C-alpha cells in the first residue's frame, strides 16, 4: 500500500485544456531554429524566413499561346467586312529569347507559345483566329486589345514581392515557385528531435525472439507518428522498471532531444516509476508539471521538464499511447516547428453508425473509430475493443472527442480527428 500511495502523490486529474495550457507555458525553452535546405529536398519543411522575389517572373514578355504577334493599331478596325492583311515577316520560338526581331506597321510574325514578343508588337492573335491567305500573308478579321495573349514581365511575380511567408509548410507547388525564382537553398525550421523511451522489463526489441516477452512495437508507432509530422525520431531503447534505469535513459536522451517521450511506467501501480525519475532529474527548475488528464484514453499521461527539455509521459496501452501523443505531444511538436500550438490533425465530419453513451463522470471520451465513405459522406464505426488491442488501433483511422456526460445516438454527426493524412488512402466505400 505504501508504494501505491507514493505513486499517487503526483497523480491528479486535470482537464485536457488545462494540460495543454501547462505544456504551452512550461515548454518555452526551444524557439524554432533555422538551417539551410536544398530547395528540391524541402517538401514538407517549414520556412524559417520570408521569401522575397529577387527577380521578375517572367523576366521577359512572351506569347501565351501559338499565334501571330501584331500591333493592335494595325487591326483596330478589323472585321469580317473589313479584313486586314498583314505580311508574315518570320517566326519565333521559345529558344529565340532574347531576340532583336521587330515588326513595323502592316507586319506580323508567327510566335509559338513561350516565344519572345518582337519589338513593335503588343498582342498575339491566336492561330485559329487568323486566315492564312498565302505563305507570307494572313487575314485578320477581329480587333485585339493591347497585351492580349501575352504573358507580361512580372505578371506572375514582381521583383520584391513577398512570395512565400515565414512559417509556411512547403508544398510541391511551392517548390516549383522557389525553383522558378532560382533559389537553390532556403532556410527551413530544423526538424525537432523526439526521443522515445519504452519502459518495462516485459519488453523486447523487435525481431529478437524471447519467451514470455512483448515486442516493443509502441516505440515504433510513436517514432513513425513523429516523423509523419515533420520530426526526427530517436528510439533510445527499453528501460527496466527501476527509478535508476529510467533516470539513466532519460538523462542520456535529454542532450540529444528536443522532446522526450516515455511510454508506460506512468500509471499508479507499484512499479510505475517514470514520475519518480522525472521528479528526481528535474532539479529546481523542472520535474513533474502535471500527472493525470481527464481523458478515457490517456488518463495517466503526464508532463515534466528535464534539463530544460519537455518530457511527456504516455500510457502503455497502445490506443491510449497514440491518442495521448496526438492530443498532447503534437501541439508541442508543431510549436517547435513554428506552426503554432495545435495538433493540426485533419478533421472529418462523420455520421455515427452506433450510439455512444457517456463514460466515467468528468472524463472526456476518446473514442477510436473506423471511417468509411457512403452516399457522398463519411461514416464512423466505434471500435469497442480494449485500448490495448493493437489490431483495433490498426483498423481505426482516428478518434472522436466526446465531452463528459454527452450521449450520441446512431445517425448523429461527430467530428473525427484522423491520425494523419495517410488515413484517407485506407478509407473505403460501403
Short mmCIF file of C-alpha atoms in Angstrom, two decimals:
data_model
loop_
_atom_site.label_atom_id
_atom_site.label_comp_id
_atom_site.label_asym_id
_atom_site.label_seq_id
_atom_site.Cartn_x
_atom_site.Cartn_y
_atom_site.Cartn_z
CA UNK A 1 0.00 0.00 0.00
CA UNK A 2 2.94 2.31 0.76
CA UNK A 3 4.25 2.07 -2.80
CA UNK A 4 0.84 2.82 -4.27
CA UNK A 5 0.47 5.88 -2.05
CA UNK A 6 3.90 7.03 -3.20
CA UNK A 7 2.93 6.74 -6.85
CA UNK A 8 -0.29 8.67 -6.34
CA UNK A 9 1.50 11.68 -4.83
CA UNK A 10 1.81 13.26 -8.29
CA UNK A 11 -1.44 11.98 -9.75
CA UNK A 12 -4.28 14.49 -10.03
CA UNK A 13 -6.69 14.68 -12.95
CA UNK A 14 -6.86 17.96 -14.83
CA UNK A 15 -8.79 18.79 -17.99
CA UNK A 16 -7.26 18.47 -21.44
CA UNK A 17 -7.45 22.26 -21.83
CA UNK A 18 -5.56 22.81 -18.58
CA UNK A 19 -2.97 20.20 -19.53
CA UNK A 20 -2.34 21.87 -22.88
CA UNK A 21 -2.07 25.27 -21.21
CA UNK A 22 0.56 23.96 -18.79
CA UNK A 23 2.54 22.36 -21.62
CA UNK A 24 2.44 25.54 -23.69
CA UNK A 25 3.51 27.75 -20.78
CA UNK A 26 6.22 25.41 -19.48
CA UNK A 27 7.89 24.33 -22.71
CA UNK A 28 9.27 27.66 -23.88
CA UNK A 29 12.91 26.58 -23.95
CA UNK A 30 13.24 25.94 -27.67
CA UNK A 31 12.42 28.52 -30.26
CA UNK A 32 12.41 27.32 -33.88
CA UNK A 33 15.94 27.06 -35.29
CA UNK A 34 16.79 27.55 -38.95
CA UNK A 35 19.00 25.54 -41.27
CA UNK A 36 19.76 25.71 -44.99
CA UNK A 37 17.94 23.06 -47.03
CA UNK A 38 18.20 22.29 -50.73
CA UNK A 39 15.09 23.64 -52.42
CA UNK A 40 14.44 20.41 -54.30
CA UNK A 41 14.51 18.49 -50.99
CA UNK A 42 12.42 20.81 -48.83
CA UNK A 43 8.98 19.21 -49.33
CA UNK A 44 7.07 19.28 -46.06
CA UNK A 45 9.58 21.54 -44.34
CA UNK A 46 8.62 24.83 -42.70
CA UNK A 47 10.09 28.09 -43.98
CA UNK A 48 12.20 29.98 -41.45
CA UNK A 49 12.19 33.21 -43.44
CA UNK A 50 10.05 35.26 -45.78
CA UNK A 51 10.81 34.54 -49.42
CA UNK A 52 11.06 37.84 -51.31
CA UNK A 53 11.47 37.71 -55.09
CA UNK A 54 14.81 38.97 -56.37
CA UNK A 55 13.69 38.68 -60.00
CA UNK A 56 10.56 39.19 -62.08
CA UNK A 57 8.55 36.18 -63.22
CA UNK A 58 8.51 36.02 -66.14
CA UNK A 59 11.65 38.04 -66.78
CA UNK A 60 10.52 38.93 -70.32
CA UNK A 61 7.29 39.19 -72.32
CA UNK A 62 6.33 36.02 -74.17
CA UNK A 63 3.46 34.54 -76.14
CA UNK A 64 0.85 32.81 -74.02
CA UNK A 65 -0.19 30.62 -76.97
CA UNK A 66 0.62 29.86 -80.60
CA UNK A 67 -0.32 32.73 -82.88
CA UNK A 68 0.80 35.87 -84.64
CA UNK A 69 2.42 38.86 -82.94
CA UNK A 70 0.67 42.02 -84.12
CA UNK A 71 0.49 45.73 -83.45
CA UNK A 72 -3.06 46.36 -82.20
CA UNK A 73 -3.18 49.68 -84.07
CA UNK A 74 -2.94 47.73 -87.33
CA UNK A 75 -6.04 45.67 -86.56
CA UNK A 76 -8.17 48.10 -84.52
CA UNK A 77 -10.78 48.32 -87.31
CA UNK A 78 -10.52 44.70 -88.50
CA UNK A 79 -13.78 42.79 -89.05
CA UNK A 80 -15.33 40.28 -91.44
CA UNK A 81 -16.43 43.21 -93.64
CA UNK A 82 -13.13 45.00 -93.23
CA UNK A 83 -10.41 42.34 -93.18
CA UNK A 84 -6.84 43.44 -92.60
CA UNK A 85 -3.93 41.77 -94.37
CA UNK A 86 -0.58 41.50 -92.64
CA UNK A 87 2.73 40.35 -94.05
CA UNK A 88 4.35 37.48 -92.15
CA UNK A 89 7.94 38.55 -91.61
CA UNK A 90 9.19 35.39 -89.92
CA UNK A 91 8.71 33.17 -86.89
CA UNK A 92 9.92 32.96 -83.30
CA UNK A 93 10.19 30.06 -80.85
CA UNK A 94 10.98 29.91 -77.10
CA UNK A 95 14.73 29.31 -77.58
CA UNK A 96 14.94 32.56 -79.58
CA UNK A 97 14.90 34.65 -76.39
CA UNK A 98 16.50 37.15 -76.27
CA UNK A 99 15.72 38.45 -79.74
CA UNK A 100 16.30 41.58 -81.80
CA UNK A 101 13.34 40.75 -84.05
CA UNK A 102 10.95 43.61 -84.76
CA UNK A 103 7.89 44.38 -86.87
CA UNK A 104 6.64 47.61 -88.39
CA UNK A 105 3.16 48.68 -89.50
CA UNK A 106 1.48 46.06 -91.67
CA UNK A 107 3.77 43.25 -90.49
CA UNK A 108 3.38 40.25 -88.20
CA UNK A 109 5.48 37.33 -87.01
CA UNK A 110 4.44 33.81 -86.13
CA UNK A 111 5.15 33.14 -82.43
CA UNK A 112 4.99 29.76 -80.75
CA UNK A 113 3.70 29.52 -77.18
CA UNK A 114 6.53 30.74 -74.93
CA UNK A 115 8.32 32.62 -77.71
CA UNK A 116 9.56 36.18 -77.12
CA UNK A 117 7.48 39.06 -78.47
CA UNK A 118 9.14 41.03 -81.30
CA UNK A 119 9.63 44.74 -80.83
CA UNK A 120 6.70 46.70 -82.28
CA UNK A 121 4.09 44.04 -81.37
CA UNK A 122 1.75 44.38 -78.39
CA UNK A 123 -0.67 41.44 -78.77
CA UNK A 124 -0.88 37.88 -80.08
CA UNK A 125 -3.64 36.73 -82.43
CA UNK A 126 -4.48 33.06 -81.88
CA UNK A 127 -3.58 30.78 -84.78
CA UNK A 128 -7.18 29.68 -85.12
CA UNK A 129 -8.33 33.31 -85.49
CA UNK A 130 -6.01 34.01 -88.41
CA UNK A 131 -6.72 33.02 -92.03
CA UNK A 132 -3.62 32.11 -93.98
CA UNK A 133 -4.05 33.68 -97.40
CA UNK A 134 -0.56 32.81 -98.67
CA UNK A 135 2.66 31.63 -97.09
CA UNK A 136 3.53 35.24 -96.36
CA UNK A 137 0.13 36.88 -95.76
CA UNK A 138 -2.54 36.38 -93.09
CA UNK A 139 -6.02 37.89 -92.95
CA UNK A 140 -7.24 39.34 -89.65
CA UNK A 141 -10.99 39.84 -89.10
CA UNK A 142 -11.11 40.96 -85.46
CA UNK A 143 -9.57 43.71 -83.34
CA UNK A 144 -7.33 42.97 -80.35
CA UNK A 145 -6.70 44.96 -77.20
CA UNK A 146 -3.10 45.58 -76.15
CA UNK A 147 -1.35 42.73 -74.25
CA UNK A 148 -3.93 40.17 -75.37
CA UNK A 149 -2.45 36.63 -75.15
CA UNK A 150 0.89 37.89 -73.85
CA UNK A 151 2.49 36.93 -70.54
CA UNK A 152 4.00 40.19 -69.36
CA UNK A 153 7.23 40.66 -67.47
CA UNK A 154 6.49 40.42 -63.73
CA UNK A 155 2.91 39.30 -64.37
CA UNK A 156 3.36 36.21 -62.18
CA UNK A 157 5.76 37.63 -59.60
CA UNK A 158 7.22 41.12 -59.40
CA UNK A 159 10.68 41.78 -58.03
CA UNK A 160 10.49 42.48 -54.25
CA UNK A 161 7.10 40.74 -53.96
CA UNK A 162 6.59 38.65 -50.82
CA UNK A 163 6.25 35.24 -52.45
CA UNK A 164 6.03 32.81 -49.52
CA UNK A 165 5.72 33.88 -45.87
CA UNK A 166 7.75 32.63 -42.94
CA UNK A 167 6.29 29.55 -41.17
CA UNK A 168 4.76 28.30 -44.43
CA UNK A 169 4.69 24.50 -44.80
CA UNK A 170 6.29 23.85 -48.17
CA UNK A 171 4.15 22.01 -50.73
CA UNK A 172 5.05 20.65 -54.19
CA UNK A 173 3.73 23.77 -55.93
CA UNK A 174 5.80 25.94 -53.59
CA UNK A 175 8.94 24.06 -54.62
CA UNK A 176 8.11 24.81 -58.25
CA UNK A 177 7.84 28.51 -57.44
CA UNK A 178 11.11 28.52 -55.48
CA UNK A 179 12.92 26.78 -58.33
CA UNK A 180 11.47 29.28 -60.82
CA UNK A 181 12.92 32.05 -58.64
CA UNK A 182 16.33 30.36 -58.99
CA UNK A 183 16.68 29.67 -55.26
CA UNK A 184 18.98 26.68 -54.76
CA UNK A 185 18.50 26.63 -50.98
CA UNK A 186 16.03 28.03 -48.48
CA UNK A 187 16.14 28.46 -44.72
CA UNK A 188 13.82 25.96 -43.07
CA UNK A 189 13.00 25.20 -39.45
CA UNK A 190 15.19 22.41 -38.15
CA UNK A 191 13.19 19.26 -37.53
CA UNK A 192 12.65 18.71 -33.79
CA UNK A 193 14.21 15.53 -32.43
CA UNK A 194 11.81 13.32 -30.49
CA UNK A 195 13.46 10.74 -28.22
CA UNK A 196 11.32 7.69 -27.44
CA UNK A 197 11.90 5.58 -24.33
CA UNK A 198 9.84 2.47 -23.61
CA UNK A 199 9.56 1.23 -20.04
CA UNK A 200 9.02 -2.35 -18.91
CA UNK A 201 11.08 -5.47 -18.26
CA UNK A 202 8.47 -7.46 -20.17
CA UNK A 203 9.53 -5.76 -23.41
CA UNK A 204 11.99 -6.97 -26.04
CA UNK A 205 13.34 -5.35 -29.17
CA UNK A 206 11.68 -6.28 -32.49
CA UNK A 207 12.93 -9.29 -34.43
CA UNK A 208 14.62 -10.80 -31.37
CA UNK A 209 12.61 -13.77 -30.20
CA UNK A 210 12.39 -14.08 -26.45
CA UNK A 211 9.99 -16.27 -24.45
CA UNK A 212 7.36 -14.52 -22.36
CA UNK A 213 8.29 -11.12 -23.77
CA UNK A 214 6.27 -8.44 -25.57
CA UNK A 215 7.68 -6.77 -28.67
CA UNK A 216 8.39 -3.07 -28.16
CA UNK A 217 6.11 -2.05 -31.03
CA UNK A 218 4.69 1.07 -29.36
CA UNK A 219 8.01 2.88 -29.71
CA UNK A 220 7.95 2.40 -33.47
CA UNK A 221 4.38 3.65 -33.74
CA UNK A 222 5.27 6.84 -31.87
CA UNK A 223 8.53 7.29 -33.79
CA UNK A 224 6.66 6.90 -37.08
CA UNK A 225 3.98 9.37 -35.99
CA UNK A 226 6.66 11.89 -35.04
CA UNK A 227 8.29 11.51 -38.45
CA UNK A 228 4.92 11.81 -40.20
CA UNK A 229 4.57 15.22 -38.56
CA UNK A 230 7.97 16.57 -39.61
CA UNK A 231 10.17 15.46 -36.71
CA UNK A 232 13.21 13.23 -36.43
CA UNK A 233 12.83 10.26 -34.10
CA UNK A 234 15.42 8.70 -31.79
CA UNK A 235 14.47 5.36 -30.27
CA UNK A 236 16.57 5.29 -27.10
CA UNK A 237 15.60 1.78 -26.07
CA UNK A 238 13.90 -0.05 -23.23
CA UNK A 239 14.25 0.95 -19.58
CA UNK A 240 13.84 -1.55 -16.78
CA UNK A 241 11.23 -0.93 -14.09
CA UNK A 242 13.57 0.92 -11.74
CA UNK A 243 13.97 4.60 -10.99
CA UNK A 244 17.70 4.28 -11.67
CA UNK A 245 17.41 2.74 -15.14
CA UNK A 246 14.57 5.02 -16.21
CA UNK A 247 16.56 8.03 -14.97
CA UNK A 248 19.65 6.85 -16.84
CA UNK A 249 17.73 6.51 -20.13
CA UNK A 250 16.09 9.92 -19.73
CA UNK A 251 19.38 11.60 -18.83
CA UNK A 252 21.01 10.04 -21.90
CA UNK A 253 18.17 11.21 -24.15
CA UNK A 254 17.97 14.81 -22.93
CA UNK A 255 21.13 16.21 -24.61
CA UNK A 256 20.10 14.67 -27.95
CA UNK A 257 16.42 15.52 -27.97
CA UNK A 258 14.09 18.49 -28.21
CA UNK A 259 11.17 16.45 -26.84
CA UNK A 260 11.41 13.29 -24.72
CA UNK A 261 8.56 10.77 -24.78
CA UNK A 262 8.30 7.85 -22.37
CA UNK A 263 5.87 5.00 -22.95
CA UNK A 264 4.36 3.08 -19.98
CA UNK A 265 5.52 3.13 -16.38
CA UNK A 266 3.48 6.23 -15.55
CA UNK A 267 0.34 4.75 -14.00
CA UNK A 268 -0.19 4.45 -10.24
CA UNK A 269 0.98 0.86 -9.82
CA UNK A 270 3.71 -0.41 -7.52
CA UNK A 271 6.32 -0.48 -10.31
CA UNK A 272 5.39 2.66 -12.22
CA UNK A 273 8.50 4.74 -11.63
CA UNK A 274 8.58 7.24 -14.51
CA UNK A 275 7.09 10.10 -12.44
CA UNK A 276 9.72 9.49 -9.74
CA UNK A 277 12.52 9.55 -12.32
CA UNK A 278 11.24 12.78 -13.87
CA UNK A 279 10.94 14.45 -10.47
CA UNK A 280 14.41 13.22 -9.49
CA UNK A 281 16.01 14.59 -12.67
CA UNK A 282 14.02 17.80 -12.77
CA UNK A 283 16.06 19.71 -10.23
CA UNK A 284 14.98 23.15 -9.04
CA UNK A 285 13.55 24.24 -12.38
CA UNK A 286 11.90 21.08 -13.67
CA UNK A 287 10.31 17.86 -12.57
CA UNK A 288 6.64 16.97 -12.78
CA UNK A 289 4.35 19.72 -14.09
CA UNK A 290 1.24 17.56 -14.09
CA UNK A 291 0.33 13.87 -13.93
CA UNK A 292 -3.18 12.86 -14.94
CA UNK A 293 -5.54 14.11 -17.65
CA UNK A 294 -9.31 13.64 -17.61
CA UNK A 295 -9.38 11.50 -20.77
CA UNK A 296 -10.73 7.99 -21.21
CA UNK A 297 -7.62 7.20 -23.28
CA UNK A 298 -4.52 8.77 -21.79
CA UNK A 299 -5.68 9.34 -18.22
CA UNK A 300 -2.26 8.59 -16.70
CA UNK A 301 -0.40 10.85 -19.12
CA UNK A 302 1.90 13.41 -17.58
CA UNK A 303 4.33 16.17 -18.40
CA UNK A 304 7.55 17.47 -16.93
CA UNK A 305 10.86 19.15 -17.63
CA UNK A 306 14.29 17.50 -17.51
CA UNK A 307 17.42 19.55 -18.27
CA UNK A 308 15.08 22.16 -19.69
CA UNK A 309 13.64 19.65 -22.17
CA UNK A 310 9.91 18.87 -22.27
CA UNK A 311 9.13 15.28 -21.33
CA UNK A 312 5.78 13.66 -22.00
CA UNK A 313 4.77 10.54 -20.11
CA UNK A 314 2.46 8.38 -22.23
CA UNK A 315 0.48 5.34 -21.06
CA UNK A 316 1.40 1.84 -22.20
CA UNK A 317 -1.87 0.65 -23.76
CA UNK A 318 -1.31 1.29 -27.45
CA UNK A 319 -4.63 3.03 -28.14
CA UNK A 320 -4.03 5.40 -25.24
CA UNK A 321 -0.40 5.87 -26.25
CA UNK A 322 -1.36 7.09 -29.71
CA UNK A 323 -4.31 9.23 -28.56
CA UNK A 324 -2.19 10.94 -25.91
CA UNK A 325 0.61 11.58 -28.41
CA UNK A 326 -1.84 13.17 -30.85
CA UNK A 327 -3.54 15.32 -28.23
CA UNK A 328 -0.59 16.31 -26.04
CA UNK A 329 2.68 15.91 -27.96
CA UNK A 330 1.67 17.09 -31.43
CA UNK A 331 0.81 20.65 -30.33
CA UNK A 332 4.24 20.93 -28.72
CA UNK A 333 5.93 19.47 -31.79
CA UNK A 334 4.11 21.89 -34.10
CA UNK A 335 5.02 24.82 -31.90
CA UNK A 336 8.70 23.90 -32.21
CA UNK A 337 8.19 23.85 -35.97
CA UNK A 338 6.77 27.36 -35.94
CA UNK A 339 3.29 26.11 -36.85
CA UNK A 340 1.51 27.20 -33.69
CA UNK A 341 0.47 25.28 -30.59
CA UNK A 342 -2.14 22.98 -32.13
CA UNK A 343 -2.28 19.35 -33.26
CA UNK A 344 -3.11 20.18 -36.92
CA UNK A 345 -4.83 16.79 -37.26
CA UNK A 346 -7.25 16.59 -40.21
CA UNK A 347 -10.87 16.62 -39.01
CA UNK A 348 -13.63 14.77 -40.85
CA UNK A 349 -17.32 15.25 -40.12
CA UNK A 350 -18.89 11.77 -39.89
CA UNK A 351 -22.24 10.13 -39.21
CA UNK A 352 -22.15 7.70 -36.27
CA UNK A 353 -23.22 4.17 -37.14
CA UNK A 354 -23.74 3.19 -33.48
CA UNK A 355 -24.87 5.03 -30.35
CA UNK A 356 -22.30 6.31 -27.86
CA UNK A 357 -23.14 6.53 -24.18
CA UNK A 358 -21.37 8.65 -21.55
CA UNK A 359 -18.27 7.20 -19.90
CA UNK A 360 -16.99 7.96 -16.42
CA UNK A 361 -18.23 11.24 -14.92
CA UNK A 362 -15.91 14.16 -15.54
CA UNK A 363 -13.82 12.27 -18.09
CA UNK A 364 -13.74 13.22 -21.77
CA UNK A 365 -14.31 10.21 -24.01
CA UNK A 366 -11.63 9.49 -26.61
CA UNK A 367 -13.40 7.11 -28.98
CA UNK A 368 -11.35 5.28 -31.65
CA UNK A 369 -13.33 4.92 -34.87
CA UNK A 370 -13.05 3.38 -38.30
CA UNK A 371 -14.37 5.66 -41.03
CA UNK A 372 -15.75 4.80 -44.45
CA UNK A 373 -17.37 6.65 -47.34
CA UNK A 374 -21.04 6.20 -48.14
CA UNK A 375 -23.57 8.28 -50.04
CA UNK A 376 -21.17 11.13 -50.64
CA UNK A 377 -20.21 11.49 -46.97
CA UNK A 378 -18.27 9.78 -44.21
CA UNK A 379 -19.49 7.36 -41.55
CA UNK A 380 -17.78 6.39 -38.28
CA UNK A 381 -17.89 2.96 -36.64
CA UNK A 382 -16.81 2.98 -32.97
CA UNK A 383 -14.06 0.49 -32.12
CA UNK A 384 -15.25 -1.22 -28.96
CA UNK A 385 -12.29 -3.49 -28.17
CA UNK A 386 -9.89 -2.63 -25.30
CA UNK A 387 -7.31 0.08 -25.95
CA UNK A 388 -4.54 -2.49 -25.51
CA UNK A 389 -5.56 -4.38 -28.68
CA UNK A 390 -3.10 -3.50 -31.44
CA UNK A 391 -5.33 -4.76 -34.28
CA UNK A 392 -8.07 -2.45 -33.01
CA UNK A 393 -5.73 0.51 -33.50
CA UNK A 394 -4.62 -0.74 -36.92
CA UNK A 395 -8.26 -0.89 -38.04
CA UNK A 396 -9.03 2.62 -36.73
CA UNK A 397 -8.49 5.79 -38.75
CA UNK A 398 -8.81 8.28 -35.93
CA UNK A 399 -10.79 9.19 -32.85
CA UNK A 400 -13.74 11.31 -31.80
CA UNK A 401 -13.59 13.60 -28.77
CA UNK A 402 -16.87 13.44 -26.86
CA UNK A 403 -17.37 15.71 -23.86
CA UNK A 404 -18.03 14.19 -20.47
CA UNK A 405 -21.66 13.25 -19.94
CA UNK A 406 -22.61 13.60 -23.61
CA UNK A 407 -24.67 10.85 -25.22
CA UNK A 408 -24.92 10.43 -29.01
CA UNK A 409 -27.37 8.33 -30.98
CA UNK A 410 -26.72 6.45 -34.20
CA UNK A 411 -27.17 8.83 -37.12
CA UNK A 412 -25.87 11.87 -35.27
CA UNK A 413 -22.86 13.79 -36.54
CA UNK A 414 -19.45 13.60 -34.92
CA UNK A 415 -16.09 15.23 -35.66
CA UNK A 416 -13.29 12.70 -36.11
CA UNK A 417 -9.62 13.60 -35.82
CA UNK A 418 -7.75 11.28 -38.19
CA UNK A 419 -4.27 10.14 -37.20
CA UNK A 420 -2.66 11.61 -40.32
CA UNK A 421 -3.37 12.39 -43.96
CA UNK A 422 -2.30 8.83 -44.80
CA UNK A 423 -5.58 7.56 -43.35
CA UNK A 424 -7.54 8.78 -46.39
CA UNK A 425 -5.77 6.16 -48.54
CA UNK A 426 -7.31 3.38 -46.44
CA UNK A 427 -10.84 4.78 -46.23
CA UNK A 428 -13.07 2.58 -48.36
CA UNK A 429 -16.61 2.70 -49.70
CA UNK A 430 -19.52 0.86 -48.15
#
